[in-house]
Every structure is written in C-alpha cells, then in structure tokens.
Coordinates of C-alpha atoms in Angstrom, one line a residue:
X1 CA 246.0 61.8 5.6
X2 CA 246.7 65.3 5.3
X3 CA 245.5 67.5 2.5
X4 CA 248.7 67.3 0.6
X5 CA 248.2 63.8 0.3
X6 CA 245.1 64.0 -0.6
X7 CA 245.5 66.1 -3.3
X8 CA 248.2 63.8 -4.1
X9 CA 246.0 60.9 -4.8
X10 CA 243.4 62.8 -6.3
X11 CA 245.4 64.2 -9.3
X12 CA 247.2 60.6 -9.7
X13 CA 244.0 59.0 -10.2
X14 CA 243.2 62.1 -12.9
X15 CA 246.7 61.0 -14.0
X16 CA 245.4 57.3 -14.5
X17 CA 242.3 58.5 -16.6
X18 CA 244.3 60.4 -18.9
X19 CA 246.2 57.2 -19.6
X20 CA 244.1 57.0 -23.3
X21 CA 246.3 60.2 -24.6
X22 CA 249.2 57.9 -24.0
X23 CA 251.7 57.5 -26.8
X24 CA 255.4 57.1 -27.6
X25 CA 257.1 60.6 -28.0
X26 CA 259.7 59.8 -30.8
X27 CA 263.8 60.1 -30.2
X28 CA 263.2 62.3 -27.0
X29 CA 267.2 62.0 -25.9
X30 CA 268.1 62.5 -29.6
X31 CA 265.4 65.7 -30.2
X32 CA 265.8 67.0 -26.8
X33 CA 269.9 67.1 -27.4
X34 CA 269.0 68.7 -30.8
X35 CA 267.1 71.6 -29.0
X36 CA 269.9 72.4 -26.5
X37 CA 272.2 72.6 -29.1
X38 CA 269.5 74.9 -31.3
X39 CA 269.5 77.1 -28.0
X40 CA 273.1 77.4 -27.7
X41 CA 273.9 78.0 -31.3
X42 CA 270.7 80.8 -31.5
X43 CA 269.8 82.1 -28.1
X44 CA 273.2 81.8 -26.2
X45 CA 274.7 84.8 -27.8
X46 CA 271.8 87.2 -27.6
X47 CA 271.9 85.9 -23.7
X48 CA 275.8 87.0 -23.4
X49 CA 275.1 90.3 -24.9
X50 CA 272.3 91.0 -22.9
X51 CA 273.2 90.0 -19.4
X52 CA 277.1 91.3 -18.7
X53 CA 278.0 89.5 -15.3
X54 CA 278.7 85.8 -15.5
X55 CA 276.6 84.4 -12.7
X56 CA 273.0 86.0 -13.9
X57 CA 273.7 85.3 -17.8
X58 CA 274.6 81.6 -16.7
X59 CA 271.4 81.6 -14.3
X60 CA 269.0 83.1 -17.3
X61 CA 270.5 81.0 -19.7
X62 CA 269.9 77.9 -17.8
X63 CA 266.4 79.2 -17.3
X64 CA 265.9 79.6 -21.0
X65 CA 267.3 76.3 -22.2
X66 CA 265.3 74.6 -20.1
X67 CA 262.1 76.8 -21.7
X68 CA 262.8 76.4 -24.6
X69 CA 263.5 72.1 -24.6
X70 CA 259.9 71.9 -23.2
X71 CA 258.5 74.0 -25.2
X72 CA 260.2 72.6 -28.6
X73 CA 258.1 69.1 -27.4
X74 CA 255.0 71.0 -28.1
X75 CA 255.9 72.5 -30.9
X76 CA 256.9 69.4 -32.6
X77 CA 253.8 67.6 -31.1
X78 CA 251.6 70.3 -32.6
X79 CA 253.4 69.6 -36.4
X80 CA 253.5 66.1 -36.0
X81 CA 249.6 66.2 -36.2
X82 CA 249.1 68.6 -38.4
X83 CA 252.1 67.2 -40.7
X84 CA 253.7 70.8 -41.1
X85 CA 257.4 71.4 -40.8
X86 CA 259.0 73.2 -37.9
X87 CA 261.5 76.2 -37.9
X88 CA 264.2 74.8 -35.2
X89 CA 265.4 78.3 -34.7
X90 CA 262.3 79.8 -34.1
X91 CA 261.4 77.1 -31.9
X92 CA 263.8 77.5 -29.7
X93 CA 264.0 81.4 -29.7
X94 CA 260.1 81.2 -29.0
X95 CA 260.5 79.2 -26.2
X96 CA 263.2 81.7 -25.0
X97 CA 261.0 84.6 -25.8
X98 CA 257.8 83.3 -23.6
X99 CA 259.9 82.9 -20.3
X100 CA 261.6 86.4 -20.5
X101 CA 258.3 88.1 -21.4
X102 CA 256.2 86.4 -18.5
X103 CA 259.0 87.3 -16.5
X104 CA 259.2 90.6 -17.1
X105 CA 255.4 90.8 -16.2
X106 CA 255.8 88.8 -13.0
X107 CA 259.1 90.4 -11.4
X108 CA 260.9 92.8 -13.2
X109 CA 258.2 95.7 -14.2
X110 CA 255.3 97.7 -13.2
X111 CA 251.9 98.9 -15.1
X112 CA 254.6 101.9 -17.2
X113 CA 256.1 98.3 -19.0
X114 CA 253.0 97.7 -20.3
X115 CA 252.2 100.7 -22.8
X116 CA 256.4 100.7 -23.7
X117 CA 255.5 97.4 -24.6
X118 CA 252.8 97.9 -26.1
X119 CA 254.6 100.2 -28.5
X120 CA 257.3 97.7 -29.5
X121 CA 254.6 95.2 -30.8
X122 CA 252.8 98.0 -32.5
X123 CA 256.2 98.0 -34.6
X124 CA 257.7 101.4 -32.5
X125 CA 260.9 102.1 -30.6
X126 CA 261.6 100.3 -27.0
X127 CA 264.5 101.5 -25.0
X128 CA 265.7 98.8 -22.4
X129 CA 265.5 99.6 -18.8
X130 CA 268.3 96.7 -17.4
X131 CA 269.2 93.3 -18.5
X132 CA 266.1 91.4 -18.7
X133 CA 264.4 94.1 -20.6
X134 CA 267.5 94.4 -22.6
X135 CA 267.3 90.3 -23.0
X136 CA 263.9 90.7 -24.3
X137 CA 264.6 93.3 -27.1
X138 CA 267.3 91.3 -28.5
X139 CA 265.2 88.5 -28.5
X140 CA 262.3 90.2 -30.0
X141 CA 264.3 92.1 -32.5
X142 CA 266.0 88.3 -33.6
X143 CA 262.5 87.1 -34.3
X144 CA 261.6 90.1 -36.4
X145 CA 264.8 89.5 -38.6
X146 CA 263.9 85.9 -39.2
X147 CA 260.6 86.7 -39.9
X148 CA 258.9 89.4 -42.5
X149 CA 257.1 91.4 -40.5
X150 CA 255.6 93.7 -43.5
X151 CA 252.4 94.2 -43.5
X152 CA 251.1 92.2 -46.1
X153 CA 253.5 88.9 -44.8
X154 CA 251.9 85.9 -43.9
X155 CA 253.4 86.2 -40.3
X156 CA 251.7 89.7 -39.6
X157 CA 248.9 87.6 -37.7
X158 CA 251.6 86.7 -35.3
X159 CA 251.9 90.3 -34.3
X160 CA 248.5 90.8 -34.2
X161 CA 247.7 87.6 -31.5
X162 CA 250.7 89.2 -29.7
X163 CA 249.0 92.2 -29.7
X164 CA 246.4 90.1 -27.8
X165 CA 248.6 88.5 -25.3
X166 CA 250.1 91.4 -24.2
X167 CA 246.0 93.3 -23.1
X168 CA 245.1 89.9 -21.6
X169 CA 249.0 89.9 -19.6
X170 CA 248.3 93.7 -18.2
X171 CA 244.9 92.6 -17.1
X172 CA 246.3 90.1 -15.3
X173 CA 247.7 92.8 -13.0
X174 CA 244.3 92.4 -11.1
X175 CA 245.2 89.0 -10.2
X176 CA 246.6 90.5 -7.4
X177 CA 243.7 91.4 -6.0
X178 CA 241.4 89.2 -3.8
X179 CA 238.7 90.6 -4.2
X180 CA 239.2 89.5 -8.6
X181 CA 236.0 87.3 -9.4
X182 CA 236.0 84.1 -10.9
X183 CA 234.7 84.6 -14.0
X184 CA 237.5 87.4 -14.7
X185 CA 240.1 85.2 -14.0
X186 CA 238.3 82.3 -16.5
X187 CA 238.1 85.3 -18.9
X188 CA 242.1 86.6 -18.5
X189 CA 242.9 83.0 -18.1
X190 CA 241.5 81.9 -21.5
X191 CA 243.1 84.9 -23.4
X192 CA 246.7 84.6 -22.0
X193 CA 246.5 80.8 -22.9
X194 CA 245.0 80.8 -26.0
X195 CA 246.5 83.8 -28.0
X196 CA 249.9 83.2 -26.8
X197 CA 249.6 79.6 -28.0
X198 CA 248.3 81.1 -31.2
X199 CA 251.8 82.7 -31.5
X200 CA 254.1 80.3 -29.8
X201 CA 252.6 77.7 -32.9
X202 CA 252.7 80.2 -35.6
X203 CA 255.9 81.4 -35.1
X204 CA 257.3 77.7 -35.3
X205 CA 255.5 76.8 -37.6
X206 CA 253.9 77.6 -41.5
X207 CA 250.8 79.8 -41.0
X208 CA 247.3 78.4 -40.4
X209 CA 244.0 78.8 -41.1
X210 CA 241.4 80.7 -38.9
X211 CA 240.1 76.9 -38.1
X212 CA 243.7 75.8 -37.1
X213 CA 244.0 79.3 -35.3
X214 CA 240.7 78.6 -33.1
X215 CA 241.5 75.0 -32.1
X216 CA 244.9 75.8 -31.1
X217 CA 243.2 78.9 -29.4
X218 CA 241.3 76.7 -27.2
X219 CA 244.3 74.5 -26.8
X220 CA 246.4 77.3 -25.3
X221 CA 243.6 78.2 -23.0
X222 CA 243.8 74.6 -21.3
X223 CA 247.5 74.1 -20.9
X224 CA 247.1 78.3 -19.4
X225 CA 245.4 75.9 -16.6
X226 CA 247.5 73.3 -16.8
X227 CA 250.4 75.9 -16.0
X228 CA 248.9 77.5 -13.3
X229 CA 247.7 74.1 -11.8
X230 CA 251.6 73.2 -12.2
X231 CA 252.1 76.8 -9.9
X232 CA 249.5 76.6 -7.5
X233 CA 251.7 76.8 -4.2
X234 CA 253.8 79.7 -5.6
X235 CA 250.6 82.0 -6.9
X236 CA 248.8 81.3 -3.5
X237 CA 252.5 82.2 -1.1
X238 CA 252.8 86.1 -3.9
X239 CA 248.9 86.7 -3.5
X240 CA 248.1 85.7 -7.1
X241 CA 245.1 84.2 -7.5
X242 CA 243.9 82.0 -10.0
X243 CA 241.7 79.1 -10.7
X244 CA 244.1 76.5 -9.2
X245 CA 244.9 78.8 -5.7
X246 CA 241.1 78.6 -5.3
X247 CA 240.7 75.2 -5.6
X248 CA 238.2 75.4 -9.0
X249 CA 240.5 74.2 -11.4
X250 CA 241.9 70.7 -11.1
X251 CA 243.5 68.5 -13.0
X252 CA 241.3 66.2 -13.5
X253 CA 239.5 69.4 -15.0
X254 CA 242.2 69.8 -17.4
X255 CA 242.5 66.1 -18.2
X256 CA 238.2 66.2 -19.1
X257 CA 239.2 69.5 -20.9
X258 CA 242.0 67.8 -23.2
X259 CA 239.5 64.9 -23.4
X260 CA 236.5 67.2 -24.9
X261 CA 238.8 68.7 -27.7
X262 CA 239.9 65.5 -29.2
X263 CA 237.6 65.1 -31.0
X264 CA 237.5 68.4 -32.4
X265 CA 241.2 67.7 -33.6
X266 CA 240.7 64.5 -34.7
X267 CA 238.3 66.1 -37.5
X268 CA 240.1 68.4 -38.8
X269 CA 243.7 66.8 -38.5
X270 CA 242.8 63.4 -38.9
X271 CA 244.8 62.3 -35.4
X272 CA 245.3 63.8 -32.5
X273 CA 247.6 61.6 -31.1
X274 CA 251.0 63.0 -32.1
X275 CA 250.2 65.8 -30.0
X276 CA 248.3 64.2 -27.2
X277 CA 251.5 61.7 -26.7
X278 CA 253.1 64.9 -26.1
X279 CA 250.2 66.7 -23.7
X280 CA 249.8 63.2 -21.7
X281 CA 253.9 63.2 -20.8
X282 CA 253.3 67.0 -19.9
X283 CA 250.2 65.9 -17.8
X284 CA 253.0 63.8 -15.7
X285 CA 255.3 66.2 -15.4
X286 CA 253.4 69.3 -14.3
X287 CA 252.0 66.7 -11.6
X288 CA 255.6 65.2 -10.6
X289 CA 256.8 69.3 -10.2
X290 CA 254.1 70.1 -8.2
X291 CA 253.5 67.2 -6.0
X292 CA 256.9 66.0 -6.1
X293 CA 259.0 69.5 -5.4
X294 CA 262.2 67.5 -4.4
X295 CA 262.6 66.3 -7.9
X296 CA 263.8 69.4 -9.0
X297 CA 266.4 69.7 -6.5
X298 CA 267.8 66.1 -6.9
X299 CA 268.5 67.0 -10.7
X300 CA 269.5 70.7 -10.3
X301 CA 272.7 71.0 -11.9
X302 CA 272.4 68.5 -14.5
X303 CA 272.3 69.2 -17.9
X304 CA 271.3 66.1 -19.3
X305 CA 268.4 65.9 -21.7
X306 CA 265.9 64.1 -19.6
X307 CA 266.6 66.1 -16.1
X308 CA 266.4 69.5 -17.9
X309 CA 262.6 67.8 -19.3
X310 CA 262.0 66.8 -16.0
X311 CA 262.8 70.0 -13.3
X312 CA 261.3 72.6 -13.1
X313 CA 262.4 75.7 -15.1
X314 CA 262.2 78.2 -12.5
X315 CA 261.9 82.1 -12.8
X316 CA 264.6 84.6 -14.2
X317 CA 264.0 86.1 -11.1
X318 CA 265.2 83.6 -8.7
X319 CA 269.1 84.6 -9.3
X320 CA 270.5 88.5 -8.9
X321 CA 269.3 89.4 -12.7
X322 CA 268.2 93.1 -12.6

C-alpha cells in the first residue's frame, strides 16, 4: 500500500475508537435548513454591500453559508450540554465572521493588517482596504450592534479573548518558517484554538463562568488540531507548517484528546454527550474531506442541507475576491 492508504486506514481505525462519542444529532435537515435561512436573512446583505461584482459576492457568500451551517452544529452542541439558549443571529454571523477573519490572515493581508486590526478590537477606527476587508468590518460592526459592547457589559470578555485571538493569529506568521519549533507551534496552536472558541461560544451564547471559559478553552485548542489535521495537504503544498504537516499530530491524537476531556465536562455539565454527538459526526467529516477529496467535488453546486455539511467550505480566496 502506499502511504496514502495507509494513513487512510490508520485514521479509520481512530475513527472506529471514537465510536463511544456517538450520538444522534437532533433534526439535522430541519436545523441545518434553519441556519441557511438565518444566513441569508442576516449575513446575505452585509455580503451584497461588501463585495460589488456578482461572481465574488456569490463565491464568498457560498463560502460563508457553508461556515456558518457547520459551525451553528457546534454552537448548538455546546448549548445542548450546557442547557443555555442560542442567539440564531449571532450564530450564524459568527460563523461568517471566523472564515472572513482567518481569511484575511491567510491570503488577503500582510504583518501592517495586524496592528489596523488590532485597533478595531481595541474599540478604534478601521478603514477597509478592498472587499474582504470591507466584508469583515461590516460583519464586525453588525456584531457590535447586536451586542453591548460598554465596558461594564457582560459581553466585554468577548472582546477581550478576541483580543487574544488576534496576538496568537500574528504569531502564526512564523508558521511559515521551517525552521518554527515544535513546541511554538503547540503553543500558537493552543491559543488560536482555544480563545477563538472562547468567543465563537460566547458570542452565541449567555456568558459563562471562568470554569466554563477554561473547558471550552481547552476544547477550542483540540478541534484547532482537528482543523489543521482536516488541512494537512494544503498547509504542507503553501509551506505552513503545523503539527499535522509534521506528522505529530494525528487523529487518533485528537480522538484520545476529546476522550481525556470528557470527563472534565461531564462534571461540571452533567453530560457531555449533546456536544460529543456533535464532535464525533465532525470527527467523520474532517476525515471524509481529507481522505476522501472527491467528495467535495461530487456535491459542489448543491445547496442542500447535508452536501453543504458534508464538502468542504473552501477559502475566500479561491474565486477573484480582492
């Protein structure tokens, strides 16, 4: 066999010992047509403003949606468990929000984006240098609106783990460089994945406690694996590297990870398992996207609710968007 199909097997067995966070994921047609239509009704429109010419604002909103549904799984896994209500509009602008952002990091701006943004999230002025950046403000300046942002609000520790995410995305910068140890990328790793998962969750949702915030921390800092597990082949072909390009991060790793933090969950939440139902279908699906790239391009094109679940969502940058 050839080391594809190796690596094949290897993660499908991982796959088979994660069957114990199986679960049934509740009215997944009838939740995921729920978040398209959230998307459309909140997100759409700040998409048509942003991007003028037809083909990139249907490419980026395609890209979006397709965020945002996946995302909205989580979020509603994560409330299940810890029986708090969910905010569909911030859902699915938050969704929205992480792809443009991680974007705009990857392909569309250099070191200078970092301190410009750096200054939005510190509550100061941001003027937009093309449509993606322009996407991003209108998307950021929607969340501010539906949210109080004074000082004294309940949501202010939102900004402040944002604050976080965005040092932990400009030291990712040096993830360009081979000669980047391990231990630095565990370190950037951890801090991308587990702040932004503090403020993906917080946004959604009511705020939480500092034990909430640290559990869902450590959370974010597995599925920051899981995701670059999921973009292995891509990091390795743009000279990113990370755990996965370098072969110490598999996902049987991230399996034993998810695993080791049950328990943890179980205590304070009393179950785990609305969210692990969730994680253990996202287990399969990072594994069918990578291992199984033709997938994606049977279903590009439709818009159902499973086959936008099931391709990937691909990058902002892969169309003509400036």
């Amino acid at each position: 066999m050839g080391r594809r199909d190796d690596g094949f097997w290897r993660d499908l067995c991982a796959l088979l010992r994660s069957l114990p966070f199986a679960g049934r994921v509740p009215g997944v047609r009838r939740r995921a047509a729920g978040y398209l239509a959230g998307f459309d009704r909140v997100v759409a429109p700040i998409v048509a403003a942003a991007v003028p010419e037809p083909g990139d604002r249907a490419r980026a909103a395609a890209v979006l949606r397709a965020t945002s549904v996946k995302l909205g799984f989580l979020v509603a896994g994560y409330a299940a468990m810890a029986r708090v209500p969910v905010r569909p509009d911030l859902l699915v602008l938050t969704g929205a929000i992480t792809r443009v952002y991680d974007d705009l990091f990857d392909h569309f701006g250099g070191p200078e984006l970092d301190d410009r943004l750096a200054e939005l999230f510190r509550g100061g002025a941001f003027e937009p240098r093309g449509d993606m950046e322009r996407l991003f403000l209108g998307l950021y300046r929607e969340v501010e609106r539906r949210l109080d942002r004074s000082p004294d609000a309940p949501h202010d520790v939102v900004f402040a783990a944002l604050a976080a995410v965005h040092e932990h995305q400009a030291w990712s910068r040096g993830q360009a460089d081979p000669e980047i140890g391990s231990a630095e990328i565990a370190r950037i790793t951890e801090g991308k994945g587990g702040h932004g998962m503090v403020v993906l969750l917080s946004l959604a949702t009511p705020p939480m406690s500092r034990v909430e915030a640290d559990l869902v921390y450590e959370l974010g800092a597995i599925l920051q694996r899981l995701d670059d597990y999921q973009d292995a082949e891509p990091d390795a072909a743009t000279g990113v590297a990370t755990a996965a390009t370098r072969g110490e991060a598999t996902l049987d790793d991230i399996r034993a990870a998810l695993r080791g933090l049950a328990p943890r969950l179980r205590a304070h939440y009393g179950s785990e398992r609305p969210l692990y139902a969730v994680l253990h279908a996202t287990l399969w699906m990072s594994f069918a996207r990578r291992r199984c790239p033709n997938l994606g391009r049977v279903l590009r094109g439709f818009r159902t609710p499973l086959a936008v679940l099931l391709r990937r969502a691909g990058s902002l940058a892969d169309g003509k968007t400036r």
